[in-house]
């Protein structure tokens, strides 16, 4: 930028301003200085700008109002409590992930391996090998974008306090870019067909993957790739050389599928042959006589009937499982009942964990007797003595849990109990947290990349649910024994209240509803207390600190360059 | 940005960093009024300024360990305050305020020096403060950073997320907005020196 044109032209205002503020380089400053020595108008403007700077500085630095009482003292204690809480939350989250992995993921992983998904672990299978998601990446571009946006948003939210907007955005964008870079690229452009009734005709031969969505989907032709379907009514009679993925209300597969079938449906009827594995989430699944699955079957259904042939193992988490066909491998079933018909033939071991003993017909050909384990589950009206013993043990555990909570977070615990007495707000927020958080956690898990966050959130939700009983117990205890603020009196009220609450929640029929109310109420109170803690920390009613002339806080920092 | 006439509270900072609550209290009492006033100038309402002040000190509590003692604490604190206020303002602006900063193409005419002098003579500090409230958020923020906390053009550029070369323009526009708010713009705009 040329700041001075010539000695005869006036200097522009911004150059004069920058000169006043000593922001010009040496050469430009000398030019301005030279010019203003001979140009009265520019010199006058220079003086005026300098005076304006001084007026601005004076106006800003004047102590025109006293320091508000609210900020006269810093309420650091609350801040430290928050650090406690977040440290605890982080620790619990790590512990939760570890426990969840050991309790649920690892056994599940073994089940998956037994179901013939190769000798690899679940996470590897799902995320890195992408076996489950094969085809989905090309199909769900929008879904992917949402998932990345959700994760990016969460990242931005988490980083917002630590990074300024530009750098936070850069970090998130770089992360997303990296994710996009490491994600396997879609193999090829996918063909998409939409409409009320979508048909792949008998004479059609589709090369590559195809996505079909509509009220009714008919596939009579051959597809040399994966078939992805989302429809109310699906009928597949053509030859599919890849996988069948997707969902519908009624799905019927009568044609051969060389790859896997992974379907969520209300009713799935499989009459054709599946070259590899079948994984299904459905209400009613039938592998009909004549139908076959080359490798393994994994089912999460209400009713699952195997009338055809399974080449390897069956893993069933069904309410009712019925086998009248042949299974070349083992069967591992969990649920209410297992029926093995007289025509059934199972070459491997049969394990069943359920409420009723398996019903095995006399003509059934089994490699060995069914290994049956009775499920621990008891209906509420069938409570045995051991149920009550366990309730007592759990009550003791809850009391210990409450004692720990009150010890490590005394202020927060008291706040929570106080907020619990705001019944409307607690119940309202309770509804939101009790239902909203699991939904959010599931959504996070669905996005795969948010799996860890989703599981951690779910674990925290469970911890809060357990703590809810402590909160409500303390409130009830205070109703009975009167209010208390000291530690041990408060603990005694908590103990009495928790015992009362657990007695009420143990009563058959009403106990379940009572637990629900306790969960809502307690969760709401905890969430409310947490929400308030997350608000700017203030110290209400602190008397105003006298602000005298001797307490000029900051030194004069008003150096404005003169000329 | 320095603190002439005032020594840096080095010892207090060292003690506060080790968790000495008394030192922290002293540090807070010494700096809170100035930071509150900074926020009061920068933020649209008193409540916002109070919130911002509390949040800045919470941030300070977290970040005190990161403070480089070879640099000016006051400058560092003001920079943190400026960043925080600007973040808050941007969030508020994004939510419900119209953007008044998109006037980059408007050509500014330089004031007549005598009229500018007259304006400066006639207007009191209080009137200037009231006029500040009428400015757009970026203009006000730029003026506060420059004339309250004496931040350099580089620091202002960094806080506002603009190029350094643009800071002068922002400040000049802010001054024009201010003159306009003081009700003298039409008189000042005539007979430019451009």
XYZ file of C-alpha atoms in Angstrom:
757
model
C 0.000 0.000 0.000
C 1.338 3.297 -0.943
C 0.602 5.540 1.963
C 1.706 8.788 0.538
C 1.261 9.609 -3.056
C 3.241 12.776 -3.200
C 3.893 15.829 -1.208
C 1.084 17.603 -3.010
C -1.628 15.030 -2.273
C -3.249 14.625 1.118
C -2.568 11.518 3.116
C -5.614 9.294 3.539
C -7.240 8.931 6.936
C -6.280 5.294 7.524
C -2.615 6.040 6.899
C -2.777 8.922 9.345
C -4.499 6.689 11.881
C -1.857 4.015 11.497
C 0.815 6.694 11.833
C -0.779 7.934 15.048
C -0.865 4.406 16.331
C 2.709 3.712 15.253
C 1.706 0.925 12.970
C 3.423 2.151 9.804
C 6.759 0.871 8.621
C 9.685 3.245 8.954
C 9.723 4.439 5.361
C 5.993 5.164 5.237
C 6.132 6.871 8.603
C 8.904 9.143 7.359
C 6.841 10.023 4.292
C 3.858 10.933 6.456
C 6.050 12.908 8.796
C 7.552 14.809 5.864
C 4.150 15.491 4.368
C 2.516 16.685 7.556
C 5.319 19.163 8.141
C 4.170 21.051 5.077
C 0.463 20.154 4.867
C -1.625 21.903 7.494
C -4.779 19.997 6.725
C -3.161 16.598 7.198
C -1.365 17.798 10.315
C -4.668 19.007 11.754
C -6.355 15.719 10.970
C -3.441 13.879 12.552
C -3.892 15.906 15.726
C -7.633 15.362 15.689
C -7.221 11.594 15.312
C -4.776 11.525 18.175
C -7.148 13.495 20.360
C -9.926 11.129 19.362
C -7.752 8.192 20.468
C -7.191 9.833 23.814
C -10.889 10.551 24.227
C -11.665 6.930 23.487
C -9.107 5.689 25.965
C -10.316 8.060 28.651
C -13.940 7.105 28.085
C -13.150 3.454 28.339
C -10.886 3.537 31.367
C -13.098 5.697 33.552
C -14.443 3.796 36.514
C -18.077 4.571 36.029
C -19.625 1.700 37.950
C -18.763 -0.404 40.954
C -17.852 -4.041 40.731
C -21.045 -6.080 41.062
C -21.446 -8.017 44.275
C -21.904 -11.167 42.297
C -18.328 -11.118 41.095
C -16.710 -9.440 44.049
C -15.362 -12.823 45.117
C -14.542 -15.822 43.039
C -16.381 -18.943 44.053
C -13.535 -21.277 43.374
C -14.822 -24.137 45.486
C -17.620 -24.970 43.115
C -15.175 -25.021 40.285
C -13.015 -27.506 42.091
C -16.026 -29.658 42.801
C -16.689 -29.724 39.093
C -13.171 -30.942 38.502
C -13.836 -33.732 40.970
C -16.966 -34.661 39.143
C -15.413 -34.678 35.728
C -12.450 -36.675 36.970
C -14.836 -39.158 38.492
C -16.962 -39.267 35.382
C -13.950 -39.928 33.228
C -12.725 -42.645 35.553
C -16.138 -44.255 35.648
C -16.440 -44.060 31.896
C -13.133 -45.857 31.445
C -14.165 -48.444 34.010
C -17.549 -48.759 32.325
C -16.037 -49.415 28.941
C -13.779 -52.049 30.468
C -16.648 -53.743 32.314
C -18.925 -53.600 29.287
C -16.264 -55.083 27.101
C -15.624 -57.943 29.506
C -19.251 -58.549 30.370
C -20.968 -58.122 27.051
C -18.720 -57.507 24.102
C -16.256 -60.306 24.682
C -18.864 -63.082 25.152
C -20.728 -61.699 22.177
C -17.561 -61.673 20.194
C -17.082 -65.351 21.012
C -20.630 -66.063 19.912
C -20.003 -64.252 16.665
C -16.848 -66.252 16.102
C -18.750 -69.436 16.814
C -21.305 -68.338 14.269
C -18.664 -68.564 11.614
C -17.633 -65.018 11.095
C -13.998 -65.989 10.958
C -11.432 -66.017 13.669
C -11.410 -62.302 14.142
C -12.812 -60.101 16.844
C -16.022 -58.143 16.638
C -14.572 -54.671 16.438
C -12.194 -55.761 13.738
C -15.012 -57.454 11.889
C -17.342 -54.502 12.102
C -15.049 -51.594 11.614
C -11.780 -52.532 10.041
C -12.711 -55.367 7.744
C -15.999 -53.677 7.057
C -17.673 -57.036 6.449
C -20.922 -55.959 7.993
C -20.846 -52.583 6.364
C -19.935 -53.840 2.956
C -22.140 -52.074 0.514
C -23.469 -49.699 3.127
C -20.681 -47.264 2.478
C -21.671 -46.852 -1.094
C -25.311 -46.952 -0.186
C -25.458 -44.618 2.728
C -23.584 -41.594 1.552
C -26.071 -39.410 3.353
C -25.929 -41.587 6.416
C -22.158 -41.297 6.422
C -22.346 -37.563 6.108
C -24.726 -37.388 9.058
C -22.485 -39.674 11.062
C -19.449 -37.574 10.333
C -21.373 -34.389 11.014
C -22.598 -35.772 14.325
C -19.095 -36.784 15.295
C -17.692 -33.516 14.050
C -20.319 -31.622 15.999
C -19.509 -33.582 19.130
C -15.842 -32.854 18.534
C -16.508 -29.158 18.091
C -18.618 -29.126 21.240
C -15.926 -30.889 23.198
C -13.189 -28.650 21.877
C -15.086 -25.387 21.990
C -13.674 -24.286 25.288
C -10.130 -25.215 24.461
C -9.653 -24.046 20.937
C -10.617 -20.899 19.224
C -13.111 -21.182 16.437
C -10.649 -21.194 13.600
C -8.333 -23.761 15.075
C -11.218 -25.915 16.337
C -12.696 -25.912 12.886
C -9.316 -26.774 11.428
C -8.881 -29.678 13.829
C -12.354 -31.023 13.134
C -12.057 -30.586 9.393
C -8.647 -32.227 9.425
C -10.065 -35.138 11.432
C -12.966 -35.522 9.060
C -10.616 -35.323 6.132
C -8.472 -38.003 7.669
C -11.522 -40.157 8.318
C -12.651 -39.714 4.761
C -9.161 -40.521 3.537
C -8.821 -43.734 5.512
C -12.363 -44.892 4.799
C -12.495 -47.453 2.032
C -13.689 -45.790 -1.124
C -16.876 -47.056 -2.682
C -16.024 -49.752 -5.168
C -18.191 -48.307 -7.852
C -21.156 -46.055 -8.378
C -24.255 -47.756 -7.122
C -27.416 -47.976 -9.186
C -30.479 -46.694 -7.374
C -34.098 -47.386 -8.185
C -36.991 -45.809 -6.343
C -40.749 -45.820 -6.708
C -43.946 -47.353 -5.441
C -43.211 -50.652 -7.087
C -39.638 -51.309 -8.071
C -38.839 -54.288 -10.190
C -35.756 -55.909 -11.578
C -37.271 -57.853 -14.473
C -36.619 -61.461 -15.328
C -34.509 -60.632 -18.323
C -32.451 -58.002 -16.569
C -28.871 -58.619 -15.551
C -27.487 -55.932 -13.257
C -23.722 -55.564 -13.138
C -22.606 -54.111 -9.826
C -24.450 -53.153 -6.649
C -28.012 -51.918 -6.681
C -30.170 -50.106 -4.142
C -33.919 -50.600 -4.379
C -36.416 -48.658 -2.289
C -40.170 -48.545 -2.631
C -43.444 -49.823 -1.300
C -42.959 -53.108 -3.157
C -39.699 -54.490 -4.472
C -39.517 -57.422 -6.853
C -36.222 -58.893 -7.966
C -36.660 -61.504 -10.631
C -33.542 -60.867 -12.669
C -29.903 -61.507 -11.799
C -27.693 -59.127 -9.876
C -23.967 -59.485 -10.176
C -23.191 -57.530 -7.027
C -24.819 -56.636 -3.729
C -28.519 -56.029 -3.431
C -29.539 -53.383 -0.932
C -33.221 -53.113 -0.226
C -35.502 -50.934 1.860
C -39.128 -51.657 1.239
C -42.385 -52.650 2.821
C -42.702 -55.799 0.806
C -39.702 -57.535 -0.738
C -39.672 -60.578 -2.979
C -36.351 -61.814 -4.318
C -36.469 -64.677 -6.764
C -33.528 -63.799 -8.998
C -29.890 -64.786 -8.574
C -27.832 -62.490 -6.367
C -24.114 -63.053 -6.646
C -23.228 -60.692 -3.782
C -24.901 -59.959 -0.446
C -28.469 -59.048 0.353
C -28.568 -56.191 2.846
C -31.348 -54.014 4.156
C -34.776 -54.298 5.626
C -38.498 -54.466 5.079
C -41.685 -55.582 6.691
C -42.081 -58.772 4.706
C -38.992 -60.123 3.059
C -39.149 -63.273 0.997
C -36.049 -64.750 -0.618
C -36.552 -67.679 -2.940
C -33.702 -67.163 -5.364
C -30.094 -68.122 -4.742
C -27.835 -65.675 -2.921
C -24.127 -66.410 -3.256
C -23.024 -64.102 -0.480
C -24.522 -63.182 2.899
C -28.021 -62.199 3.864
C -28.131 -59.531 6.578
C -31.656 -58.329 7.027
C -33.850 -56.556 9.558
C -37.490 -57.419 8.932
C -40.797 -58.135 10.499
C -41.097 -61.436 8.684
C -38.319 -63.123 6.780
C -39.022 -66.202 4.733
C -36.021 -67.884 3.193
C -36.728 -70.508 0.605
C -33.653 -70.265 -1.573
C -30.015 -70.982 -0.898
C -27.671 -68.579 0.813
C -24.054 -69.295 -0.044
C -22.536 -67.770 3.045
C -24.074 -66.488 6.305
C -27.468 -65.349 7.471
C -27.794 -62.625 10.077
C -31.306 -61.508 10.865
C -33.201 -59.229 13.222
C -36.875 -60.028 12.853
C -40.079 -60.927 14.588
C -40.670 -64.057 12.623
C -38.028 -65.924 10.638
C -38.472 -69.136 8.699
C -35.753 -71.014 6.880
C -38.106 -73.164 4.903
C -37.696 -76.761 3.896
C -35.637 -76.600 0.721
C -33.936 -73.413 1.789
C -30.356 -73.528 2.979
C -27.608 -71.408 4.452
C -24.101 -72.488 3.425
C -22.360 -71.276 6.524
C -23.659 -69.890 9.804
C -26.848 -68.379 11.079
C -27.213 -65.696 13.693
C -30.694 -64.656 14.663
C -32.205 -62.087 17.012
C -35.882 -62.839 16.655
C -39.069 -63.534 18.447
C -39.691 -66.736 16.567
C -37.132 -68.580 14.476
C -37.912 -71.793 12.620
C -35.222 -73.813 10.874
C -36.887 -76.245 8.527
C -34.141 -76.229 5.899
C -30.383 -76.782 6.066
C -27.624 -74.839 7.811
C -24.051 -75.674 6.734
C -22.303 -74.574 9.913
C -23.340 -73.214 13.320
C -26.518 -71.593 14.582
C -26.465 -68.859 17.205
C -29.950 -67.830 18.243
C -31.027 -65.121 20.644
C -34.699 -65.792 20.054
C -37.705 -66.037 22.254
C -38.730 -69.260 20.570
C -36.427 -71.364 18.436
C -37.699 -74.346 16.495
C -35.459 -76.714 14.565
C -36.935 -79.331 12.318
C -34.295 -79.173 9.579
C -30.598 -80.046 9.566
C -27.676 -78.198 11.110
C -24.207 -79.400 10.146
C -22.537 -77.505 13.001
C -23.432 -76.671 16.564
C -26.418 -74.821 17.971
C -26.191 -72.229 20.681
C -29.582 -70.885 21.644
C -30.757 -68.425 24.273
C -34.372 -67.618 24.943
C -37.629 -68.878 26.292
C -37.910 -72.199 24.521
C -36.141 -74.520 22.113
C -38.002 -77.174 20.182
C -36.197 -79.825 18.185
C -38.519 -81.777 15.903
C -38.392 -85.459 15.001
C -36.910 -84.780 11.552
C -34.174 -82.573 12.902
C -30.541 -83.520 12.580
C -27.820 -81.590 14.401
C -24.246 -82.752 13.884
C -22.612 -80.570 16.503
C -23.222 -79.802 20.156
C -26.484 -78.170 21.213
C -26.385 -75.655 24.051
C -29.518 -73.975 25.287
C -29.959 -71.398 28.000
C -33.595 -70.682 28.654
C -36.517 -70.690 30.971
C -38.006 -73.978 29.882
C -36.130 -77.219 29.247
C -35.712 -77.934 25.531
C -38.421 -79.975 23.908
C -36.608 -82.664 21.905
C -38.694 -85.081 19.825
C -37.739 -88.720 20.007
C -36.809 -89.091 16.334
C -34.393 -86.163 16.377
C -30.799 -87.015 15.474
C -28.425 -85.210 17.775
C -24.665 -85.708 18.143
C -25.065 -85.429 21.907
C -27.697 -84.564 24.460
C -28.724 -80.936 24.739
C -26.594 -79.017 27.231
C -29.345 -77.080 29.030
C -28.868 -74.250 31.492
C -31.873 -72.791 33.194
C -32.036 -69.058 32.891
C -31.719 -67.054 36.118
C -34.591 -64.858 35.076
C -37.633 -64.962 37.330
C -40.939 -63.402 36.671
C -41.882 -60.842 39.305
C -44.653 -63.004 40.671
C -42.376 -66.031 41.037
C -40.007 -64.594 43.559
C -38.037 -67.117 45.511
C -36.226 -66.719 48.785
C -32.962 -66.122 46.989
C -34.531 -63.120 45.267
C -35.056 -61.421 48.608
C -31.603 -62.403 49.833
C -30.151 -60.772 46.752
C -32.324 -57.715 47.308
C -30.842 -57.371 50.788
C -27.319 -57.773 49.448
C -28.006 -55.208 46.753
C -29.520 -52.833 49.314
C -26.289 -53.019 51.284
C -24.373 -52.345 48.087
C -26.573 -49.318 47.393
C -25.987 -47.971 50.876
C -22.256 -48.313 50.360
C -22.580 -46.632 46.994
C -24.518 -43.787 48.609
C -21.919 -43.429 51.337
C -19.185 -43.177 48.725
C -21.117 -40.614 46.710
C -21.824 -38.430 49.729
C -18.189 -38.687 50.825
C -16.532 -37.761 47.565
C -19.105 -35.214 46.407
C -20.735 -33.813 49.536
C -21.826 -30.511 48.021
C -23.036 -31.984 44.775
C -24.951 -34.703 46.631
C -26.684 -32.147 48.827
C -27.502 -30.021 45.799
C -28.972 -33.021 44.055
C -31.206 -33.823 47.010
C -32.329 -30.195 47.118
C -33.094 -30.194 43.402
C -34.981 -33.450 43.870
C -37.507 -31.477 45.868
C -38.257 -29.398 42.787
C -40.661 -32.108 41.736
C -41.895 -30.685 38.452
C -38.456 -29.855 37.083
C -36.986 -33.147 38.296
C -39.684 -35.306 36.751
C -39.681 -33.290 33.543
C -35.947 -33.511 33.107
C -36.070 -37.127 34.279
C -38.319 -38.077 31.386
C -35.926 -36.392 28.995
C -32.809 -38.028 30.404
C -34.306 -41.464 31.044
C -35.485 -41.808 27.464
C -33.424 -39.281 25.568
C -29.945 -40.333 26.643
C -30.265 -44.014 25.619
C -31.683 -42.912 22.267
C -28.792 -40.511 21.779
C -26.338 -43.229 22.834
C -27.827 -45.682 20.365
C -27.602 -43.107 17.605
C -23.975 -42.536 18.518
C -23.331 -46.291 18.405
C -25.040 -46.590 15.032
C -22.638 -44.079 13.587
C -19.885 -46.647 14.389
C -17.244 -43.953 14.805
C -19.161 -42.778 17.869
C -19.255 -46.296 19.309
C -16.971 -45.561 22.242
C -18.765 -42.332 23.065
C -22.133 -44.074 22.802
C -21.117 -46.921 25.098
C -19.570 -44.501 27.605
C -22.732 -42.393 27.588
C -24.843 -45.476 28.155
C -22.659 -46.539 31.034
C -22.905 -43.119 32.640
C -26.638 -43.262 32.193
C -26.692 -46.561 34.094
C -24.571 -45.122 36.898
C -26.920 -42.138 37.175
C -29.888 -44.516 37.174
C -28.393 -46.358 40.115
C -27.553 -43.111 41.882
C -31.172 -42.035 41.359
C -32.242 -44.480 44.040
C -29.804 -42.888 46.490
C -31.165 -39.407 45.774
C -34.791 -40.419 46.128
C -33.904 -42.485 49.197
C -32.359 -39.431 50.858
C -35.416 -37.306 50.096
C -37.714 -39.989 51.502
C -35.423 -40.348 54.526
C -35.721 -36.619 55.167
C -39.488 -36.856 54.970
C -39.427 -39.515 57.654
C -36.630 -38.347 59.936
C -36.595 -34.622 59.226
C -34.079 -32.485 57.417
C -30.348 -32.690 57.986
C -27.317 -30.940 56.597
C -24.464 -32.525 58.536
C -22.730 -35.508 56.991
C -23.683 -38.395 59.302
C -27.271 -37.317 59.967
C -27.683 -37.013 56.217
C -26.197 -40.481 55.713
C -28.619 -41.921 58.260
C -31.529 -40.392 56.370
C -30.145 -41.700 53.118
C -29.833 -45.188 54.591
C -33.348 -45.197 56.018
C -34.779 -43.809 52.808
C -32.946 -46.226 50.540
C -34.163 -49.168 52.607
C -37.730 -47.855 52.388
C -37.478 -47.251 48.649
C -36.068 -50.716 48.036
C -38.839 -52.277 50.099
C -41.426 -50.461 48.012
C -39.724 -51.375 44.734
C -39.624 -55.040 45.826
C -43.383 -55.286 46.205
C -44.790 -57.469 43.414
C -46.728 -55.653 40.670
C -46.304 -52.097 42.005
C -42.551 -52.481 42.487
C -41.822 -52.066 38.794
C -43.803 -48.853 38.572
C -42.242 -47.574 41.761
C -38.774 -48.238 40.299
C -39.772 -46.349 37.193
C -40.909 -43.339 39.204
C -37.752 -43.464 41.335
C -35.615 -43.610 38.198
C -37.379 -40.654 36.612
C -37.301 -38.556 39.710
C -33.716 -39.273 40.737
C -32.293 -38.942 37.266
C -34.057 -35.638 36.838
C -32.683 -34.346 40.142
C -29.126 -35.369 39.272
C -29.391 -33.888 35.795
C -30.799 -30.668 37.204
C -27.975 -30.386 39.707
C -25.429 -31.132 37.012
C -27.027 -28.587 34.714
C -26.897 -25.917 37.399
C -23.291 -26.762 38.087
C -22.453 -26.281 34.453
C -23.836 -22.786 34.559
C -21.408 -19.946 35.289
C -20.403 -20.300 38.906
C -21.538 -17.439 41.007
C -21.518 -16.674 44.644
C -24.915 -15.269 45.435
C -25.442 -12.837 48.280
C -21.818 -12.115 48.829
C -21.560 -8.630 50.206
C -20.157 -6.100 47.856
C -16.461 -5.504 48.153
C -15.716 -1.871 48.647
C -14.122 -0.475 45.547
C -12.162 2.497 46.593
C -9.889 4.779 44.711
C -6.939 2.925 46.122
C -8.080 -0.236 44.453
C -7.437 0.778 40.908
C -7.155 -2.692 39.534
C -5.022 -2.507 36.486
C -2.321 -0.131 35.737
C -2.679 2.486 33.146
C -2.273 0.678 29.906
C -3.359 3.327 27.608
C -0.301 4.212 25.724
C -1.466 5.762 22.539
C 1.274 6.815 20.310
C 1.481 10.502 19.812
C 3.151 12.440 17.083
C 0.803 -4.342 25.754
C 2.533 -3.582 28.963
C 1.621 -2.503 32.419
C 3.622 0.631 33.084
C 3.865 1.641 36.663
C 2.811 -1.727 37.892
C 4.928 -4.743 38.627
C 3.747 -8.103 37.431
C 2.243 -10.215 40.222
C 4.882 -12.899 39.748
C 4.876 -14.175 43.293
C 1.083 -14.324 43.460
C 0.985 -16.274 40.216
C 3.587 -18.760 41.430
C 1.637 -19.311 44.622
C -1.714 -19.509 42.856
C -0.298 -22.103 40.478
C 0.573 -24.325 43.418
C -3.044 -24.206 44.580
C -2.688 -21.449 47.180
C -6.271 -20.234 47.452
C -5.271 -17.077 49.283
C -2.947 -16.111 46.433
C -5.663 -16.856 43.929
C -8.061 -14.680 45.892
C -5.586 -11.801 45.858
C -4.952 -12.229 42.166
C -8.668 -12.219 41.515
C -9.334 -9.155 43.623
C -6.538 -7.307 41.894
C -7.589 -8.072 38.337
C -11.329 -8.720 38.441
C -12.399 -5.043 38.387
C -10.332 -4.304 35.283
C -11.482 -7.415 33.501
C -15.076 -6.655 34.434
C -14.726 -3.165 33.011
C -13.172 -4.582 29.861
C -16.139 -6.937 29.532
C -18.557 -4.136 30.354
C -17.212 -2.117 27.432
C -17.177 -5.063 25.072
C -20.423 -6.822 25.940
C -23.895 -5.458 25.267
C -25.344 -5.870 28.761
C -24.124 -5.764 32.334
C -25.276 -9.339 32.882
C -23.254 -10.511 29.911
C -20.236 -8.677 31.284
C -20.650 -10.322 34.686
C -20.998 -13.762 33.121
C -18.008 -13.164 30.901
C -15.884 -11.996 33.835
C -16.667 -15.127 35.831
C -15.989 -17.361 32.880
C -12.711 -15.648 32.075
C -11.482 -16.255 35.611
C -12.617 -19.853 35.502
C -10.599 -20.189 32.343
C -7.699 -18.452 34.027
C -7.866 -20.925 36.892
C -7.564 -23.750 34.393
C -4.870 -22.159 32.306
C -2.721 -20.472 34.884
C -0.284 -23.338 34.588
C 0.199 -22.521 30.921
C 1.187 -18.916 31.549
C 4.681 -18.123 30.337
C 6.208 -16.000 33.075
C 8.625 -14.312 30.713
C 5.679 -12.457 29.191
C 3.349 -9.843 30.594
C 0.600 -11.375 32.705
C -1.688 -8.418 32.114
C -1.302 -8.727 28.361
C -1.895 -12.463 28.528
C -4.994 -12.008 30.668
C -6.426 -9.327 28.383
C -5.822 -11.515 25.376
C -7.727 -14.318 27.078
C -10.516 -11.888 27.982
C -10.700 -10.537 24.449
C -10.881 -14.014 22.960
C -13.576 -15.034 25.389
C -15.709 -11.946 24.874
C -15.386 -12.164 21.132
C -16.434 -15.828 21.211
C -19.453 -14.919 23.323
C -20.368 -12.034 21.040
C -20.099 -14.176 17.941
C -22.339 -16.799 19.499
C -24.910 -14.183 20.471
C -24.676 -12.529 17.102
C -25.130 -15.837 15.328
C -28.217 -16.455 17.420
C -30.172 -13.274 17.222
C -28.388 -10.168 16.161
C -28.238 -8.841 12.681
C -24.816 -8.593 11.199
C -23.767 -5.009 11.101
C -20.217 -5.684 10.044
C -20.788 -6.382 6.387
C -20.152 -2.871 5.252
C -16.728 -3.460 3.843
C -17.502 -1.847 0.515
C -18.724 1.442 1.897
C -16.227 4.163 1.110
C -15.343 6.253 4.120
C -14.765 9.894 3.682
C -12.245 11.495 5.948
C -13.639 14.088 8.352
C -12.889 17.744 8.256
C -10.208 18.162 10.993
C -11.858 21.187 12.538
C -15.200 19.430 12.787
C -13.596 16.359 14.312
C -11.843 18.601 16.854
C -15.178 20.249 17.604
C -16.797 16.858 18.168
C -14.028 15.825 20.529
C -14.386 19.066 22.441
C -18.120 18.752 22.814
C -18.513 15.102 23.694
C -17.971 13.745 27.163
C -16.587 10.347 28.100
C -20.044 9.249 29.155
C -21.482 10.173 25.774
C -18.733 8.215 24.087
C -19.533 5.169 26.214
C -23.210 5.444 25.333
C -22.322 5.768 21.662
C -20.158 2.664 21.935
C -23.271 0.675 22.814
C -24.735 1.560 19.437
C -21.849 0.112 17.440
C -21.704 -3.260 15.757
C -20.085 -5.987 17.799
C -16.863 -6.121 15.830
C -16.418 -2.373 15.781
C -16.958 -2.117 19.513
C -14.728 -5.092 20.233
C -11.931 -3.648 18.093
C -12.097 -0.281 19.857
C -12.142 -1.886 23.295
C -9.180 -4.086 22.492
C -7.212 -1.165 21.145
C -8.116 1.674 23.463
C -8.953 -0.102 26.699
C -6.435 -2.899 26.822
C -3.914 -1.406 24.398
C -3.634 -4.587 22.394
C -1.378 -4.505 19.373
C -2.688 -4.788 15.833
C -1.302 -8.325 15.692
C -3.177 -9.316 18.843
C -6.383 -7.712 17.606
C -6.034 -9.477 14.266
C -5.530 -12.759 16.065
C -8.527 -12.253 18.350
C -10.897 -11.091 15.618
C -9.673 -13.626 13.112
C -8.783 -11.032 10.470
C -5.577 -10.228 8.650
C -3.325 -7.733 10.389
C -3.562 -5.391 7.424
C -7.313 -5.247 7.943
C -7.161 -4.154 11.592
C -6.576 -0.518 10.675
C -9.628 -0.629 8.430
C -11.719 -2.181 11.194
C -10.616 0.476 13.645
C -11.200 3.301 11.190
C -14.673 2.007 10.361
C -15.359 1.687 14.064
C -14.391 5.314 14.593
C -16.638 6.403 11.742
C -19.495 4.381 13.256
C -18.788 6.003 16.591
C -18.785 9.519 15.117
C -22.017 8.681 13.390
C -23.478 7.437 16.662
C -22.390 10.657 18.307
C -24.602 12.390 15.809
C -22.006 14.309 13.920
C -21.331 12.085 10.991
C -22.922 14.176 8.303
C -20.993 17.244 9.261
C -17.760 15.346 9.569
C -18.037 13.495 6.329
C -17.985 16.534 4.119
C -14.882 17.811 2.520
C -12.709 14.729 2.841
C -8.987 14.845 2.530
C -8.783 11.754 0.353
